[in-house]
GROMACS .gro file of C-alpha atoms in nm:
model
  170
    1MET     CA    1   6.990  -6.716  -7.585
    2GLU     CA    2   7.072  -6.607  -7.232
    3ARG     CA    3   6.780  -6.485  -7.025
    4THR     CA    4   6.805  -6.143  -6.860
    5ASP     CA    5   6.805  -6.095  -6.484
    6THR     CA    6   6.466  -5.925  -6.513
    7GLU     CA    7   6.321  -6.226  -6.692
    8LEU     CA    8   6.473  -6.464  -6.436
    9VAL     CA    9   6.325  -6.258  -6.150
   10ARG     CA   10   5.982  -6.273  -6.316
   11LEU     CA   11   6.009  -6.651  -6.360
   12THR     CA   12   6.126  -6.695  -6.000
   13ARG     CA   13   5.826  -6.499  -5.877
   14GLN     CA   14   5.610  -6.743  -6.073
   15GLY     CA   15   5.768  -7.036  -5.886
   16ASP     CA   16   6.046  -7.141  -6.126
   17ARG     CA   17   6.324  -7.257  -5.892
   18GLY     CA   18   6.556  -7.315  -6.186
   19ALA     CA   19   6.537  -6.945  -6.271
   20PHE     CA   20   6.652  -6.848  -5.923
   21GLN     CA   21   6.932  -7.106  -5.943
   22GLU     CA   22   7.044  -6.937  -6.265
   23LEU     CA   23   7.048  -6.599  -6.086
   24VAL     CA   24   7.257  -6.749  -5.806
   25GLU     CA   25   7.505  -6.904  -6.048
   26ARG     CA   26   7.531  -6.579  -6.242
   27HIS     CA   27   7.602  -6.359  -5.938
   28GLN     CA   28   7.753  -6.581  -5.668
   29ARG     CA   29   8.120  -6.514  -5.749
   30LYS     CA   30   8.083  -6.136  -5.740
   31VAL     CA   31   7.871  -6.146  -5.422
   32TYR     CA   32   8.130  -6.372  -5.260
   33ALA     CA   33   8.412  -6.139  -5.370
   34VAL     CA   34   8.240  -5.835  -5.217
   35LEU     CA   35   8.178  -6.021  -4.892
   36LEU     CA   36   8.531  -6.159  -4.879
   37GLY     CA   37   8.665  -5.809  -4.928
   38MET     CA   38   8.451  -5.683  -4.641
   39LEU     CA   39   8.500  -5.972  -4.398
   40HIS     CA   40   8.847  -6.106  -4.488
   41ASP     CA   41   8.738  -6.455  -4.390
   42HIS     CA   42   8.655  -6.724  -4.645
   43ASP     CA   43   8.415  -6.911  -4.415
   44ALA     CA   44   8.232  -6.593  -4.314
   45ALA     CA   45   8.212  -6.481  -4.678
   46TRP     CA   46   8.068  -6.819  -4.779
   47GLU     CA   47   7.816  -6.814  -4.493
   48THR     CA   48   7.707  -6.457  -4.561
   49SER     CA   49   7.685  -6.516  -4.936
   50GLN     CA   50   7.438  -6.796  -4.865
   51GLU     CA   51   7.245  -6.563  -4.633
   52THR     CA   52   7.245  -6.300  -4.907
   53PHE     CA   53   7.079  -6.529  -5.158
   54ILE     CA   54   6.829  -6.660  -4.902
   55GLU     CA   55   6.738  -6.301  -4.815
   56ALA     CA   56   6.710  -6.214  -5.184
   57LEU     CA   57   6.473  -6.503  -5.247
   58CYS     CA   58   6.260  -6.416  -4.944
   59CYS     CA   59   6.242  -6.048  -5.040
   60LEU     CA   60   6.217  -6.086  -5.416
   61ASP     CA   61   5.874  -5.923  -5.413
   62ARG     CA   62   6.045  -5.603  -5.294
   63PHE     CA   63   6.268  -5.587  -5.603
   64LYS     CA   64   6.110  -5.309  -5.809
   65GLY     CA   65   6.351  -5.307  -6.101
   66GLU     CA   66   6.442  -4.940  -6.051
   67ALA     CA   67   6.806  -5.046  -6.025
   68SER     CA   68   6.965  -5.354  -6.177
   69PHE     CA   69   6.920  -5.686  -6.000
   70SER     CA   70   7.295  -5.698  -5.926
   71THR     CA   71   7.282  -5.355  -5.759
   72TRP     CA   72   6.988  -5.469  -5.545
   73LEU     CA   73   7.174  -5.793  -5.461
   74TYR     CA   74   7.494  -5.606  -5.365
   75ARG     CA   75   7.288  -5.393  -5.126
   76ILE     CA   76   7.161  -5.707  -4.956
   77ALA     CA   77   7.517  -5.846  -4.939
   78VAL     CA   78   7.655  -5.527  -4.784
   79ASN     CA   79   7.373  -5.525  -4.526
   80VAL     CA   80   7.430  -5.892  -4.441
   81ALA     CA   81   7.805  -5.830  -4.396
   82ILE     CA   82   7.747  -5.526  -4.173
   83ASP     CA   83   7.491  -5.719  -3.967
   84TYR     CA   84   7.732  -6.012  -3.940
   85GLN     CA   85   8.005  -5.787  -3.803
   86ARG     CA   86   7.777  -5.598  -3.565
   87HIS     CA   87   7.551  -5.870  -3.432
   88GLU     CA   88   7.789  -6.161  -3.434
   89ARG     CA   89   8.062  -5.936  -3.298
   90HIS     CA   90   8.306  -6.055  -3.558
   91PRO     CA   91   8.556  -5.781  -3.630
   92PRO     CA   92   8.697  -5.795  -3.980
   93ARG     CA   93   8.988  -6.036  -3.992
   94VAL     CA   94   9.313  -5.922  -4.138
   95GLY     CA   95   9.424  -6.144  -4.420
   96VAL     CA   96   9.500  -6.158  -4.787
   97ALA     CA   97   9.183  -6.184  -4.992
   98ASP     CA   98   9.276  -6.324  -5.331
   99THR     CA   99   9.019  -6.110  -5.511
  100THR     CA  100   9.119  -5.780  -5.359
  101VAL     CA  101   9.497  -5.777  -5.355
  102ALA     CA  102   9.681  -5.674  -5.669
  103ALA     CA  103  10.001  -5.582  -5.488
  104GLN     CA  104  10.343  -5.691  -5.612
  105SER     CA  105  10.445  -5.860  -5.289
  106ARG     CA  106  10.277  -6.052  -5.010
  107GLU     CA  107  10.392  -5.800  -4.748
  108ILE     CA  108  10.239  -5.504  -4.931
  109GLY     CA  109   9.924  -5.705  -4.999
  110GLU     CA  110   9.888  -5.789  -4.631
  111ARG     CA  111   9.937  -5.424  -4.536
  112VAL     CA  112   9.674  -5.314  -4.786
  113CYS     CA  113   9.428  -5.572  -4.651
  114ALA     CA  114   9.505  -5.469  -4.294
  115ALA     CA  115   9.444  -5.104  -4.381
  116ILE     CA  116   9.115  -5.186  -4.557
  117ALA     CA  117   9.005  -5.397  -4.259
  118GLN     CA  118   9.048  -5.094  -4.031
  119LEU     CA  119   8.797  -4.889  -4.229
  120THR     CA  120   8.439  -4.868  -4.105
  121PRO     CA  121   8.204  -5.115  -4.276
  122GLU     CA  122   8.045  -4.834  -4.478
  123HIS     CA  123   8.380  -4.698  -4.599
  124ARG     CA  124   8.513  -5.049  -4.667
  125ALA     CA  125   8.203  -5.135  -4.872
  126ALA     CA  126   8.231  -4.813  -5.073
  127ILE     CA  127   8.599  -4.862  -5.155
  128LEU     CA  128   8.553  -5.229  -5.249
  129LEU     CA  129   8.247  -5.164  -5.465
  130ARG     CA  130   8.434  -4.887  -5.649
  131GLU     CA  131   8.788  -5.021  -5.673
  132VAL     CA  132   8.731  -5.398  -5.685
  133GLU     CA  133   8.389  -5.430  -5.846
  134GLY     CA  134   8.423  -5.117  -6.061
  135LEU     CA  135   8.077  -4.978  -5.985
  136SER     CA  136   7.999  -4.616  -6.070
  137TYR     CA  137   7.916  -4.359  -5.801
  138GLU     CA  138   7.549  -4.385  -5.899
  139GLU     CA  139   7.550  -4.764  -5.870
  140ILE     CA  140   7.723  -4.748  -5.532
  141SER     CA  141   7.470  -4.492  -5.409
  142ARG     CA  142   7.189  -4.731  -5.503
  143VAL     CA  143   7.364  -5.029  -5.342
  144MET     CA  144   7.439  -4.838  -5.022
  145GLU     CA  145   7.110  -4.646  -5.025
  146CYS     CA  146   7.270  -4.307  -4.981
  147ALA     CA  147   7.325  -3.994  -5.186
  148LYS     CA  148   7.596  -3.980  -5.454
  149GLY     CA  149   7.764  -3.707  -5.250
  150THR     CA  150   7.777  -3.939  -4.950
  151VAL     CA  151   7.942  -4.205  -5.164
  152MET     CA  152   8.199  -3.953  -5.285
  153SER     CA  153   8.263  -3.841  -4.928
  154ARG     CA  154   8.303  -4.199  -4.804
  155LEU     CA  155   8.542  -4.279  -5.087
  156HIS     CA  156   8.742  -3.963  -5.020
  157TYR     CA  157   8.767  -4.042  -4.648
  158ALA     CA  158   8.856  -4.408  -4.716
  159ARG     CA  159   9.126  -4.315  -4.968
  160LYS     CA  160   9.277  -4.054  -4.733
  161LYS     CA  161   9.288  -4.304  -4.448
  162LEU     CA  162   9.440  -4.573  -4.671
  163GLN     CA  163   9.694  -4.327  -4.809
  164ALA     CA  164   9.798  -4.224  -4.457
  165GLN     CA  165   9.833  -4.585  -4.343
  166LEU     CA  166  10.022  -4.693  -4.654
  167GLN     CA  167  10.236  -4.381  -4.700
  168ASP     CA  168  10.566  -4.570  -4.688
  169CYS     CA  169  10.442  -4.821  -4.950
  170LEU     CA  170  10.360  -4.551  -5.207
   0.00000   0.00000   0.00000
C-alpha cells in the first residue's frame, strides 16, 4: 500500500531519510517540469529542482498541512526559480521545453516558448501551473501565496499578452 505524502512528511520529521527520498521520487518530475517551463534551460531546471528539495527538507517543520504537500512544494519551486532569475541575473532562455509545447510544428512551438519567456516570472508561473500542471485557481493561489482574484488577473493578463504575441498563429 502506497504511503500518503502526509505520512511520508511525518516519517521524514522523525528522521526517516527513506521517506523523504520517496517524496522526492514522487514529485521530482512535476517540480522539474514547472521549473523547466519557467526557466527554459534544462541545466537551470535541474539545479533549481535540487535546490527546491533541499529547501523543502530544511523547512519541513514549516509545512502545516493546510494545503497539499505538492502545493507547498510548488510554492518553493516557484520561489527558487524567481530567485534564480533575479539574483543570478539569468533571464529566461528561449527554447523548446519538451513538457510545455504541444504545438503542431517546431516553429509554432518555439514562438509559444518565446512568448511565455517574455512574461514576468509571476505571470509565467501562473500560466504554467494552470495550463501545464492543471492546477485549480485555489491551488495556484496557495502555491503563489496570493488571492484567487490575483491569480485570475495574472492569468487574464498572461493570456492577453500571449494572444497578442501569437495572433498570426491562431
